[in-house]
mmCIF file with all atom_site columns, C-alpha atoms in Angstrom:
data_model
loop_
_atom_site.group_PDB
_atom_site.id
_atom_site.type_symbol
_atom_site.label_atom_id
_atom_site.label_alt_id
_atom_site.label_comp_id
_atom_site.label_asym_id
_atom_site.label_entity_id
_atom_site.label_seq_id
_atom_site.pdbx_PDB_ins_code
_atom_site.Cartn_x
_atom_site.Cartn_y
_atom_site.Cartn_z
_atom_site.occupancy
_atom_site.B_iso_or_equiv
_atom_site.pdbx_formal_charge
_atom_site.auth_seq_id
_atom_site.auth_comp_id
_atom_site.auth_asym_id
_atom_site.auth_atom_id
_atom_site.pdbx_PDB_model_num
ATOM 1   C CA . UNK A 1 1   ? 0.000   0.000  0.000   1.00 0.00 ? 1   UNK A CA 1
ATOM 2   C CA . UNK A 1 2   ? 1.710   2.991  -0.670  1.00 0.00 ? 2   UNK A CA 1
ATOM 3   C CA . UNK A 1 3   ? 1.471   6.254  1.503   1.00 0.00 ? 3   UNK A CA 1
ATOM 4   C CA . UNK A 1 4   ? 0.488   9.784  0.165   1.00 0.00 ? 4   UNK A CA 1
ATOM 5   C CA . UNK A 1 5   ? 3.177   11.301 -2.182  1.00 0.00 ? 5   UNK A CA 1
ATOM 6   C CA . UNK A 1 6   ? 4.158   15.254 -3.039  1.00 0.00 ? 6   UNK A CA 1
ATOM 7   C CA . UNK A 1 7   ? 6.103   16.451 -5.539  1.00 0.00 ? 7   UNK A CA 1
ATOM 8   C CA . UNK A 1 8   ? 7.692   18.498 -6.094  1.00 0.00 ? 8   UNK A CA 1
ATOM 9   C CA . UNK A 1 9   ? 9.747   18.265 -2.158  1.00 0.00 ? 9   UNK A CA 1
ATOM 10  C CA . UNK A 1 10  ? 11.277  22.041 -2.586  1.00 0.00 ? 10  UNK A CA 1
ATOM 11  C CA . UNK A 1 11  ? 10.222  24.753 -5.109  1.00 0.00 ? 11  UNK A CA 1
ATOM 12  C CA . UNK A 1 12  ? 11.420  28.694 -5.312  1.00 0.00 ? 12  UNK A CA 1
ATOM 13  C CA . UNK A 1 13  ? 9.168   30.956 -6.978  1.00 0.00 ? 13  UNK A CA 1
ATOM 14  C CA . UNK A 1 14  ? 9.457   34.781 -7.138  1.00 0.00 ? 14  UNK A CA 1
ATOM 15  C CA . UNK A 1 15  ? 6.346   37.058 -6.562  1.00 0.00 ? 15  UNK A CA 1
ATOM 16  C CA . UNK A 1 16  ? 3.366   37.817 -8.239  1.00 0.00 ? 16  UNK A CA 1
ATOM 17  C CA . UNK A 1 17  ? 4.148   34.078 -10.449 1.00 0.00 ? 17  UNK A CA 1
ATOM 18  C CA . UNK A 1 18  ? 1.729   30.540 -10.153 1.00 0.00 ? 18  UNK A CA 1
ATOM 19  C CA . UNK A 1 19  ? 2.963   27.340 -8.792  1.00 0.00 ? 19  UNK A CA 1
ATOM 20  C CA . UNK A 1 20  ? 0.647   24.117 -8.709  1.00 0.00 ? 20  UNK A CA 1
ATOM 21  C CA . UNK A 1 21  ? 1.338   21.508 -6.046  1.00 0.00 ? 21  UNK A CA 1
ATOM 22  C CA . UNK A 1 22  ? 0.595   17.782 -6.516  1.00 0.00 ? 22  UNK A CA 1
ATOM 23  C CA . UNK A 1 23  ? -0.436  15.036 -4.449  1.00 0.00 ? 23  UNK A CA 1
ATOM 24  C CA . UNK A 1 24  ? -0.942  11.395 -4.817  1.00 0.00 ? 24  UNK A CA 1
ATOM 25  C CA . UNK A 1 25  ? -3.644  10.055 -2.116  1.00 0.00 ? 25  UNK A CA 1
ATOM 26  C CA . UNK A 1 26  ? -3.072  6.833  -0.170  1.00 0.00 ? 26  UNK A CA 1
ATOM 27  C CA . UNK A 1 27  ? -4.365  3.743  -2.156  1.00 0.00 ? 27  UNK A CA 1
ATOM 28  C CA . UNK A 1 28  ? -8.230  3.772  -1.487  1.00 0.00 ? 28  UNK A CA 1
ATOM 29  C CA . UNK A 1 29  ? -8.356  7.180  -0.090  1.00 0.00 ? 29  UNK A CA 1
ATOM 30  C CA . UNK A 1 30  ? -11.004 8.919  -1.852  1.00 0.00 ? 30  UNK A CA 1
ATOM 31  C CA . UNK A 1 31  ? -10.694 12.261 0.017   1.00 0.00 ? 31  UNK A CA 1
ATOM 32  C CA . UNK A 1 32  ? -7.449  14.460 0.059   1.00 0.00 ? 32  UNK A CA 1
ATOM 33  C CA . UNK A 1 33  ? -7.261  17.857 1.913   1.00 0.00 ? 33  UNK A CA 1
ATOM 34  C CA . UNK A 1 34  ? -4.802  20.881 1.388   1.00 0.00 ? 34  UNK A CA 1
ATOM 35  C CA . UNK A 1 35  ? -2.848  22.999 4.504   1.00 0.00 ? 35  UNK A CA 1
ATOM 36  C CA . UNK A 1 36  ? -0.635  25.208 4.770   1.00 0.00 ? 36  UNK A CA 1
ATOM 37  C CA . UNK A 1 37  ? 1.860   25.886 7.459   1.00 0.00 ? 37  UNK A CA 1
ATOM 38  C CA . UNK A 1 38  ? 4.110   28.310 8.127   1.00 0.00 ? 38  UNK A CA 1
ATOM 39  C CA . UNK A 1 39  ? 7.118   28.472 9.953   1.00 0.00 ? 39  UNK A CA 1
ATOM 40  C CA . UNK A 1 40  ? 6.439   27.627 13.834  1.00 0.00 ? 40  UNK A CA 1
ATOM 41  C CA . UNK A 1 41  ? 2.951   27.830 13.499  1.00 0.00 ? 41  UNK A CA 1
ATOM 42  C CA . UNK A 1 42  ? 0.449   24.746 13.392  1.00 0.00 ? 42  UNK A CA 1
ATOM 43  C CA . UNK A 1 43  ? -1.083  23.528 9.836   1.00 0.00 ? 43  UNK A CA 1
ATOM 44  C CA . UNK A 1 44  ? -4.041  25.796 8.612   1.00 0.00 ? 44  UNK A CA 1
ATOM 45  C CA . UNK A 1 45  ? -7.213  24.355 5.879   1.00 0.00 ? 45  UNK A CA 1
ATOM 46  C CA . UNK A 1 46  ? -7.336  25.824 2.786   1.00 0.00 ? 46  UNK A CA 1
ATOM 47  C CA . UNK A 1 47  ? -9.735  22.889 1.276   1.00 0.00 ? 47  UNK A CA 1
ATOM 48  C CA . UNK A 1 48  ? -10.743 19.916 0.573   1.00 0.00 ? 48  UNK A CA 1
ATOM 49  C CA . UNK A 1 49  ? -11.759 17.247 -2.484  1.00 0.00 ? 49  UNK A CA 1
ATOM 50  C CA . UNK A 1 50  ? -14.127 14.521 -2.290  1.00 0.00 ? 50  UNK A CA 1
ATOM 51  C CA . UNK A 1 51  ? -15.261 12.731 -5.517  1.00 0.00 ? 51  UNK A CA 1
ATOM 52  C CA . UNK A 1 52  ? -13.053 15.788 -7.643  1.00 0.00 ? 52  UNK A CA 1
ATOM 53  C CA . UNK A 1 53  ? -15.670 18.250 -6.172  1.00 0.00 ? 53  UNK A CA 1
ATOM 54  C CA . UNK A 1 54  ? -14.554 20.916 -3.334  1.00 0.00 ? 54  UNK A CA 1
ATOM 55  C CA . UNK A 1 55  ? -15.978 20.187 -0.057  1.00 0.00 ? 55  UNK A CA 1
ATOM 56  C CA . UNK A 1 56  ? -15.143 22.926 2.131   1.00 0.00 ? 56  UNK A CA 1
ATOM 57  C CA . UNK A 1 57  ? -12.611 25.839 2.366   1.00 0.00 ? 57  UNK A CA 1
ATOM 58  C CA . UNK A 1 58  ? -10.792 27.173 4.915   1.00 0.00 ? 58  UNK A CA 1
ATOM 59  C CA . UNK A 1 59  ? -9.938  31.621 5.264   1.00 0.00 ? 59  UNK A CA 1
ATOM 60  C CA . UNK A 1 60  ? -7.908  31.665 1.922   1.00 0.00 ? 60  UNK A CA 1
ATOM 61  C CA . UNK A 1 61  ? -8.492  33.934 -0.892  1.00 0.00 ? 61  UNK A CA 1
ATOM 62  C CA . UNK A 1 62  ? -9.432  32.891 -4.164  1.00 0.00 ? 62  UNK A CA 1
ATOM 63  C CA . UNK A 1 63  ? -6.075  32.779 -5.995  1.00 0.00 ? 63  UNK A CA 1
ATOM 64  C CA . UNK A 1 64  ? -6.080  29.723 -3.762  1.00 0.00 ? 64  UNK A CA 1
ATOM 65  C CA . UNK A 1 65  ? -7.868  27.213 -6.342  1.00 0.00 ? 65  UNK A CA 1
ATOM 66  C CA . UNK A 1 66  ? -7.662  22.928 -6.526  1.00 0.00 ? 66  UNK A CA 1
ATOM 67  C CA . UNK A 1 67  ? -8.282  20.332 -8.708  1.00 0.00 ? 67  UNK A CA 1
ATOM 68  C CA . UNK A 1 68  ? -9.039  16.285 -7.686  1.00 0.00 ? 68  UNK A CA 1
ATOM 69  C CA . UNK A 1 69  ? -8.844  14.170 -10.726 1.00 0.00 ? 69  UNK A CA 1
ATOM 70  C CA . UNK A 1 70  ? -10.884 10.600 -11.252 1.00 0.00 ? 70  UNK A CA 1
ATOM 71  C CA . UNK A 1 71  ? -8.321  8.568  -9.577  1.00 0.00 ? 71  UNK A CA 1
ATOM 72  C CA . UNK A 1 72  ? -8.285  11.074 -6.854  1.00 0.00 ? 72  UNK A CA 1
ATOM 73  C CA . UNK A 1 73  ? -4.928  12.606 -6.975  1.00 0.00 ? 73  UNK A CA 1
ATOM 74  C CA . UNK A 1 74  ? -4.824  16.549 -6.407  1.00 0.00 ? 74  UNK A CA 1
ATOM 75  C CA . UNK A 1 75  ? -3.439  19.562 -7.298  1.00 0.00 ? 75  UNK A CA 1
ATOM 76  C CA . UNK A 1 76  ? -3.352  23.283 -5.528  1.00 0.00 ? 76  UNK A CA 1
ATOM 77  C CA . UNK A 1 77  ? -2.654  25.990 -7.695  1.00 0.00 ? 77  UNK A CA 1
ATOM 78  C CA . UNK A 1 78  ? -1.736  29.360 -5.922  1.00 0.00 ? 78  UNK A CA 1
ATOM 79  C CA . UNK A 1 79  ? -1.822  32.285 -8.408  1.00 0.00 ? 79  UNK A CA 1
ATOM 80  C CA . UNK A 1 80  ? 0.105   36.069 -7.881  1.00 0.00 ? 80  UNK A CA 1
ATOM 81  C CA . UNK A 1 81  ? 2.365   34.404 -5.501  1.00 0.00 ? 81  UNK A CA 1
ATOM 82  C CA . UNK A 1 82  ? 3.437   36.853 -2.411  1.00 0.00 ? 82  UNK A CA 1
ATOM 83  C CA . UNK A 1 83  ? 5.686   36.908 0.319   1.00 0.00 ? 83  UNK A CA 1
ATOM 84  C CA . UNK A 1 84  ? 3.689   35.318 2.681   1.00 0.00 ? 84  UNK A CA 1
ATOM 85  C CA . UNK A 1 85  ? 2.712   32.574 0.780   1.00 0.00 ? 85  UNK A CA 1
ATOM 86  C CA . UNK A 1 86  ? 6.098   30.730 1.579   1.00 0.00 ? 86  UNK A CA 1
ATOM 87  C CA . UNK A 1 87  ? 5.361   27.759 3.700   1.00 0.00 ? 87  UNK A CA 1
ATOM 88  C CA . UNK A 1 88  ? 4.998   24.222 3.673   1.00 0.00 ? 88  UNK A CA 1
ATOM 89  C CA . UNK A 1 89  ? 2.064   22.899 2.427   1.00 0.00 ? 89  UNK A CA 1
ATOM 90  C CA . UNK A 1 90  ? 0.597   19.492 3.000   1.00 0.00 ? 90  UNK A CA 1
ATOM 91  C CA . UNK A 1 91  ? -1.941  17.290 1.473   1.00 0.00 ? 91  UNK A CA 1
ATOM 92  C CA . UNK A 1 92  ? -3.633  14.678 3.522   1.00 0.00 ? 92  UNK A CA 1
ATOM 93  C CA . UNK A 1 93  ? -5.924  11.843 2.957   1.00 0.00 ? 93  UNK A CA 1
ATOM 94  C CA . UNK A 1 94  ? -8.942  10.450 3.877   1.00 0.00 ? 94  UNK A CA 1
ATOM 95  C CA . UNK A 1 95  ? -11.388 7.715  3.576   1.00 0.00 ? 95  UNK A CA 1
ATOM 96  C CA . UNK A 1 96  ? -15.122 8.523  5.054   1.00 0.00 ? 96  UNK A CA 1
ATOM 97  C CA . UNK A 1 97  ? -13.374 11.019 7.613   1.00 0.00 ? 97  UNK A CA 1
ATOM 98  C CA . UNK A 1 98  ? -12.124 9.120  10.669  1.00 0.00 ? 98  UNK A CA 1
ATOM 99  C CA . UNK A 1 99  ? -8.421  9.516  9.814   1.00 0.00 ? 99  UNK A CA 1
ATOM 100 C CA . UNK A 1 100 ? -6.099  11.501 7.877   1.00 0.00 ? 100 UNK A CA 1
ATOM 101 C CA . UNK A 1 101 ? -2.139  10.950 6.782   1.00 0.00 ? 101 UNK A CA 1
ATOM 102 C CA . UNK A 1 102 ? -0.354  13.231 5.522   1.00 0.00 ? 102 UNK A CA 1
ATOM 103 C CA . UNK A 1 103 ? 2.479   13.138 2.699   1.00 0.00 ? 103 UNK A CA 1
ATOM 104 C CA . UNK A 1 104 ? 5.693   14.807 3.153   1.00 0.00 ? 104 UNK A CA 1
ATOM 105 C CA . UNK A 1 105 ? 4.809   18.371 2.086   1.00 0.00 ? 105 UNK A CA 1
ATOM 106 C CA . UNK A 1 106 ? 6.192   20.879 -0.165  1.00 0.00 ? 106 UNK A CA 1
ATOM 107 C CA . UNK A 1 107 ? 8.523   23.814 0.696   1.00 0.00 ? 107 UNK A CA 1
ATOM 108 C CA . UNK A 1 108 ? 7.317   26.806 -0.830  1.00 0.00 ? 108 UNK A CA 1
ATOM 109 C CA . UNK A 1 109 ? 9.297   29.809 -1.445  1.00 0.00 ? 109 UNK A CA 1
ATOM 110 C CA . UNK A 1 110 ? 8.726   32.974 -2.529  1.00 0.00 ? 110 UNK A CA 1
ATOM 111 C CA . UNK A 1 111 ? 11.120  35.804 -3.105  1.00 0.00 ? 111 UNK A CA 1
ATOM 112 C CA . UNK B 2 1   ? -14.855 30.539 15.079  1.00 0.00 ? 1   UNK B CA 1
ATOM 113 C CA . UNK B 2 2   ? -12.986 27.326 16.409  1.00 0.00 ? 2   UNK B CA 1
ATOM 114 C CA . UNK B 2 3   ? -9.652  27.866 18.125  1.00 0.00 ? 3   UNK B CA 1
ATOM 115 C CA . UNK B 2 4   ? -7.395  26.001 19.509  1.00 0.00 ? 4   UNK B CA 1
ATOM 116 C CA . UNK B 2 5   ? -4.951  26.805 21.598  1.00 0.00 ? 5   UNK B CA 1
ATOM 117 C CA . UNK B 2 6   ? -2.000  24.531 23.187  1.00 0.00 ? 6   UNK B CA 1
ATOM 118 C CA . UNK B 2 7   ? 0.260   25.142 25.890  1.00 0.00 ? 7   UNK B CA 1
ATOM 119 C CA . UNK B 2 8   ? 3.328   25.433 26.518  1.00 0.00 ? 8   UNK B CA 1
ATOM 120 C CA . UNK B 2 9   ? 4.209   26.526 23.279  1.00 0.00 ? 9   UNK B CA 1
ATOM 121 C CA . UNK B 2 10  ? 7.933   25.234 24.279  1.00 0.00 ? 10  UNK B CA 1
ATOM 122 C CA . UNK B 2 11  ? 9.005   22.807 26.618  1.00 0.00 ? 11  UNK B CA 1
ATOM 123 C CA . UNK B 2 12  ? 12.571  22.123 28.042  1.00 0.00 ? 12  UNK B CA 1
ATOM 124 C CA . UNK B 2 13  ? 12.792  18.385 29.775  1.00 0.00 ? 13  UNK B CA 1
ATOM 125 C CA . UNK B 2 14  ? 15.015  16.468 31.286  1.00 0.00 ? 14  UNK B CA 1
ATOM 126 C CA . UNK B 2 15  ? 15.151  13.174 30.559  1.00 0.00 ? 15  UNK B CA 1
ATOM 127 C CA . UNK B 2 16  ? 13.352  10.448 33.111  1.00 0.00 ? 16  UNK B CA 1
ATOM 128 C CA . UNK B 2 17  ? 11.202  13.534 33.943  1.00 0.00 ? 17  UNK B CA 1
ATOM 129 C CA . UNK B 2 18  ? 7.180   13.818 33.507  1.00 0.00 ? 18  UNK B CA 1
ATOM 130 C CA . UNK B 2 19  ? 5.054   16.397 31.994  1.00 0.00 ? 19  UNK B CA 1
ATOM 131 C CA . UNK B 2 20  ? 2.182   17.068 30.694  1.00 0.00 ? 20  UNK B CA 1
ATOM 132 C CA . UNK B 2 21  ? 0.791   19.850 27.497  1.00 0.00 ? 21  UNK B CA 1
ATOM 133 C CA . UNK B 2 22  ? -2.367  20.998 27.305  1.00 0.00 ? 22  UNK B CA 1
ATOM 134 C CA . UNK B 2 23  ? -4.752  21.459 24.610  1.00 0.00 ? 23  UNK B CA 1
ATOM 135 C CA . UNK B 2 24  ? -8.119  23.725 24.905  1.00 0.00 ? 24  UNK B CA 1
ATOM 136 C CA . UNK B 2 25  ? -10.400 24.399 22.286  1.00 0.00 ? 25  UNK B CA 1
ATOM 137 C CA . UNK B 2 26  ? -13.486 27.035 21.978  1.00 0.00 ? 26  UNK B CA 1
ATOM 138 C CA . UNK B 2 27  ? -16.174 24.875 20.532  1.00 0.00 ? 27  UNK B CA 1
ATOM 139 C CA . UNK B 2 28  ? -17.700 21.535 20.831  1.00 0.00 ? 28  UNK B CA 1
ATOM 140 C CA . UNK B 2 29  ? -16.410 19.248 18.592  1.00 0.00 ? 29  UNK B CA 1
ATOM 141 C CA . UNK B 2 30  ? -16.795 15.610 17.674  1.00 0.00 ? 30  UNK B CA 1
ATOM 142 C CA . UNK B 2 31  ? -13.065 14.050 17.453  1.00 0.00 ? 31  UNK B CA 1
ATOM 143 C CA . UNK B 2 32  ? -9.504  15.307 19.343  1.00 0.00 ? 32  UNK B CA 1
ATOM 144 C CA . UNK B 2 33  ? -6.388  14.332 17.238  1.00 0.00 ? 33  UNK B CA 1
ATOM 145 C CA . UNK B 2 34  ? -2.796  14.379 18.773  1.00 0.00 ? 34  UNK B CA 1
ATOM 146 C CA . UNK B 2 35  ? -0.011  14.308 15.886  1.00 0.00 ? 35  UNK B CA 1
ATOM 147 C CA . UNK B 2 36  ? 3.975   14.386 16.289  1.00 0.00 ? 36  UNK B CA 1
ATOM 148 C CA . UNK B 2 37  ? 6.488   16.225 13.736  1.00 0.00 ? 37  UNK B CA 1
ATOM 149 C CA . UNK B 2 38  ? 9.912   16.159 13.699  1.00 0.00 ? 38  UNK B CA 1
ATOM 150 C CA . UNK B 2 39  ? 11.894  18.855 12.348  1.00 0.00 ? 39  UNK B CA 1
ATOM 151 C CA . UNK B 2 40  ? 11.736  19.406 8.454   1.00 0.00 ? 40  UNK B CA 1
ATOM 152 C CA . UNK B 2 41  ? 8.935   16.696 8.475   1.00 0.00 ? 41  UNK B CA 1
ATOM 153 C CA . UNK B 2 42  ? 5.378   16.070 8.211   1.00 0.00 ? 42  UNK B CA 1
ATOM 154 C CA . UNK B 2 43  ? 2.567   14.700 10.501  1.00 0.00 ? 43  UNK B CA 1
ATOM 155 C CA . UNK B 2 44  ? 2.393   11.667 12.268  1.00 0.00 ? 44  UNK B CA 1
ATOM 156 C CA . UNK B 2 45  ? -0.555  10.756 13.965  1.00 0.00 ? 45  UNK B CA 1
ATOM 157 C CA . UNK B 2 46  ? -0.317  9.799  17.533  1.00 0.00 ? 46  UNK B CA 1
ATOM 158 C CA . UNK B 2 47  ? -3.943  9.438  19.148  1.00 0.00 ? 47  UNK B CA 1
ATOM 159 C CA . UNK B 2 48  ? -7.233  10.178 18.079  1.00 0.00 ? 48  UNK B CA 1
ATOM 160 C CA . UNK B 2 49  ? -9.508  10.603 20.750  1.00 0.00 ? 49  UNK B CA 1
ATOM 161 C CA . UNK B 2 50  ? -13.596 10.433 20.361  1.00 0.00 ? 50  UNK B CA 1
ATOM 162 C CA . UNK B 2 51  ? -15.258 10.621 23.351  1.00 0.00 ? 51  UNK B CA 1
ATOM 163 C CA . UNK B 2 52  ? -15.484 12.191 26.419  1.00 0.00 ? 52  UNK B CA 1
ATOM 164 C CA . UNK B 2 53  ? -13.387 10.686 29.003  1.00 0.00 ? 53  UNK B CA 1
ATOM 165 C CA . UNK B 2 54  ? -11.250 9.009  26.024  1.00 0.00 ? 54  UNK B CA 1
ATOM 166 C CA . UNK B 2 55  ? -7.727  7.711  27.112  1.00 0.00 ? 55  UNK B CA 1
ATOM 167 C CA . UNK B 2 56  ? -5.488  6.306  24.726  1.00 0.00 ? 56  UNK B CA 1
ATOM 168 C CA . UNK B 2 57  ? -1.670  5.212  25.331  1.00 0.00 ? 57  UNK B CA 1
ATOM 169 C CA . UNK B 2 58  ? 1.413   4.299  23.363  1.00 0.00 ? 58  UNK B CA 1
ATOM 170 C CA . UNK B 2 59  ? 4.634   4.067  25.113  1.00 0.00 ? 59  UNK B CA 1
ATOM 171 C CA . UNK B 2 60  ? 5.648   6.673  27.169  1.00 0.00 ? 60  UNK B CA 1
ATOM 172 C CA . UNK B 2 61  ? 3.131   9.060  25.631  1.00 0.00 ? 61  UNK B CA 1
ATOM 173 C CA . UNK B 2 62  ? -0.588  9.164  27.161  1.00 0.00 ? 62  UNK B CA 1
ATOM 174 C CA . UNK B 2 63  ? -3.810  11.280 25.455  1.00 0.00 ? 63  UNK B CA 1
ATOM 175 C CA . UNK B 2 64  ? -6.726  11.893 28.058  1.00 0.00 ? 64  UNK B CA 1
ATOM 176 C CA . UNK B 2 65  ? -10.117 13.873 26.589  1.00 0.00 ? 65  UNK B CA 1
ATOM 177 C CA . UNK B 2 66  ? -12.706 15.347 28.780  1.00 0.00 ? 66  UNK B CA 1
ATOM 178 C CA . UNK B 2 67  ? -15.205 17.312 26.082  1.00 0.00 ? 67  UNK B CA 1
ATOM 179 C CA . UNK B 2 68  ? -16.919 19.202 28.911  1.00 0.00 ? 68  UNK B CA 1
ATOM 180 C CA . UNK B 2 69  ? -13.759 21.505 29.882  1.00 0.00 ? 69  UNK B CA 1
ATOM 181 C CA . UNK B 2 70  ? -12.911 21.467 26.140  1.00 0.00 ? 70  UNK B CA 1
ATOM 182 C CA . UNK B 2 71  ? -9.455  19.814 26.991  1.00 0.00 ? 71  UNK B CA 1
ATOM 183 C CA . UNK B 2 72  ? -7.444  17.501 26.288  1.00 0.00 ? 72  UNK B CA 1
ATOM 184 C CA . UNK B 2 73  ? -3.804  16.186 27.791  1.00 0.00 ? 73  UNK B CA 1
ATOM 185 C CA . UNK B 2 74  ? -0.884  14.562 26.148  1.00 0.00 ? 74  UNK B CA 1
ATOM 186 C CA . UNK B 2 75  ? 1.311   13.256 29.101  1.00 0.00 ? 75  UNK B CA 1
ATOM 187 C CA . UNK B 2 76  ? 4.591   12.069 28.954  1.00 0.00 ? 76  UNK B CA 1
ATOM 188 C CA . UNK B 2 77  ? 5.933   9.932  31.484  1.00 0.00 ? 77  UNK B CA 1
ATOM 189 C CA . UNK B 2 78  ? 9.840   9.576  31.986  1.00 0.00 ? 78  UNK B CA 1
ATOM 190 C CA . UNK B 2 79  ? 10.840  11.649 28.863  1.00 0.00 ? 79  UNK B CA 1
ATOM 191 C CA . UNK B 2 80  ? 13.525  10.241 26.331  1.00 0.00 ? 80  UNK B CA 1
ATOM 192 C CA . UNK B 2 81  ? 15.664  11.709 24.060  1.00 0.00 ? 81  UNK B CA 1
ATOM 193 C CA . UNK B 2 82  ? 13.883  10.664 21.256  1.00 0.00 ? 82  UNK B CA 1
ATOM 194 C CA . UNK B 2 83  ? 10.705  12.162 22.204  1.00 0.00 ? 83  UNK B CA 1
ATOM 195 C CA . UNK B 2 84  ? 11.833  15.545 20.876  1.00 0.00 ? 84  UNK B CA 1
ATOM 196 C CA . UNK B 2 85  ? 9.686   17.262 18.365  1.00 0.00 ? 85  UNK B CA 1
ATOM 197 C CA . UNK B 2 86  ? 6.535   19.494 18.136  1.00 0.00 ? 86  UNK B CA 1
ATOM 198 C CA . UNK B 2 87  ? 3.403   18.063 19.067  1.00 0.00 ? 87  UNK B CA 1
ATOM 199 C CA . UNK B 2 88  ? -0.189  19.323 17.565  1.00 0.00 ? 88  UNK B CA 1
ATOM 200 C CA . UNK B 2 89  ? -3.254  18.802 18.400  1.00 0.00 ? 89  UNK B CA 1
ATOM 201 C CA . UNK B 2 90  ? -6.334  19.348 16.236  1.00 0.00 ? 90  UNK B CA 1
ATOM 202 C CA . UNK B 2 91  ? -10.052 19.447 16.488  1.00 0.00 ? 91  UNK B CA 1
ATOM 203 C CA . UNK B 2 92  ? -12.734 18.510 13.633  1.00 0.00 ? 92  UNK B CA 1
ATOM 204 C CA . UNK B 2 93  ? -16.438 17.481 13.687  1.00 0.00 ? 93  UNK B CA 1
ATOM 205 C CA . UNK B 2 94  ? -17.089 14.463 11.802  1.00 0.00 ? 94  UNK B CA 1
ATOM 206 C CA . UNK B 2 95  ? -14.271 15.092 9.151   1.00 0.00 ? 95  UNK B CA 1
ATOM 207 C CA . UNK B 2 96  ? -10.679 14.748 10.290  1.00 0.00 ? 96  UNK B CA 1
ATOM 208 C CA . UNK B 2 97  ? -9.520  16.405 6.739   1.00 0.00 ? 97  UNK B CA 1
ATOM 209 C CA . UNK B 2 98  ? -11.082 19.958 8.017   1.00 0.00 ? 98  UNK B CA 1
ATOM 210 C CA . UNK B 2 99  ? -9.084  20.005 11.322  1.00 0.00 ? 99  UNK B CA 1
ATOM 211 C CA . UNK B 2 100 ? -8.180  23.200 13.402  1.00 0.00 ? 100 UNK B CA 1
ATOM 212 C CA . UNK B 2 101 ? -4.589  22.993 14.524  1.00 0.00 ? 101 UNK B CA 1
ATOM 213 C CA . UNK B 2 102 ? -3.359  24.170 17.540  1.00 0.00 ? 102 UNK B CA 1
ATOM 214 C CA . UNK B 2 103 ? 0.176   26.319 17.265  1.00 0.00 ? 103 UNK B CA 1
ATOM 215 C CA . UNK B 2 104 ? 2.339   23.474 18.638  1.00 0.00 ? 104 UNK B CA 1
ATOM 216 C CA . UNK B 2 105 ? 4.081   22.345 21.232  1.00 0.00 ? 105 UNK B CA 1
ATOM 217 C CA . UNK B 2 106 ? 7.967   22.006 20.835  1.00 0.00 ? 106 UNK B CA 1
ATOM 218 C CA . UNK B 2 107 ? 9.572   19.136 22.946  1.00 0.00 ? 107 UNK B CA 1
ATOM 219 C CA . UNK B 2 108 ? 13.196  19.117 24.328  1.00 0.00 ? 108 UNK B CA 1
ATOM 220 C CA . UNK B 2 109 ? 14.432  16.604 26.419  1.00 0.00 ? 109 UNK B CA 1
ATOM 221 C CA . UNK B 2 110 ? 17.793  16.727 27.163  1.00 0.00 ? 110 UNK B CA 1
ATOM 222 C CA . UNK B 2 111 ? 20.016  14.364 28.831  1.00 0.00 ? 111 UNK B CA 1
#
């Protein structure tokens, strides 16, 4: 069975460009979910997928936007990067809600 | 809005020493999650707690709920090096993959 998987592990974008984010969910796992965290602070929602439609958002704007494809993999697409948008961001999985493991994360960097 | 909030934010242990962090939250909410990360790393899941008066143990690590104060405890009974790390704990209703994160709790036991 293999875990959830993020690619890419480190990326370094300047401001105002796009990045998308992927995520493989754990075999079975019908439901991924998106956080970010910056440094020292505890992971924050910014959505989730279920069946490739959203199903809930957390306090991010819209340039914050997702995708869940038929064999539920995921993407997050942040447009007009900023500063602040540097962070690690991590995709968890899900199957009916109980539980959720998370994949390794992405580094995000902005300059 | 749910918050939760953990404390101490930092903790300094010795090792063979006891101690406990705390973990309040604002609203009531169905499920209590306790998750470990080491440095540069993602979430582990520790505990997940459902009910009130909930106690779950692994090792030297022990997760107590009581829903009515809105608190949980992780307790850690005669600390070990390899204990250190940041510890979060998260609340969600009936779906784990919308959780609110508490800001973390970093370990350091020392010999």
């Amino acid at each position: 069975e293999t875990g959830v998987t993020q690619s890419p592990t480190h990326l370094i974008k300047t401001r105002g460009q796009q990045v998308t984010l992927r995520c493989s969910s754990q075999s079975g796992h019908n439901t991924v979910s998106w956080y970010q965290q910056a440094l020292g602070q505890g992971p924050q929602f910014i959505f989730q997928y279920y069946r490739e439609e959203e199903n809930g958002r957390g306090n991010f704007p819209p340039r914050f936007s997702g995708l869940q494809f038929p064999n539920y993999s995921s993407e997050l697409n942040v447009n007009a990067l900023e500063l602040d948008d540097s962070a690690l961001y991590l995709c968890a999985s899900s199957l009916g809600g109980f539980e959720q493991f998370f994949g390794p994360g992405t580094r995000l960097t902005v300059l | 809005e749910l918050k939760v909030e953990q404390n101490p934010l930092f903790l300094s242990m010795q090792e063979g020493k006891n101690y406990t962090i705390y973990c309040n939250y604002s609203t009531t909410s169905d499920r209590l999650y306790w998750y470990r990360q080491d440095p540069g790393k993602s979430l582990e899941s520790l505990f997940v707690l459902l009910s009130n008066g909930a106690v779950k143990q692994e090792g030297r690590l022990m997760a107590s709920l009581d829903t009515k104060a809105r608190l949980s405890t992780l307790h850690i009974t005669a600390a070990v090096h390899d204990l250190s790390a940041t510890y979060f704990c998260a609340v969600a209703g009936s779906n784990a993959g919308k959780s609110t994160f508490g800001d973390g709790t970093t370990l350091t036991v020392k010999p």
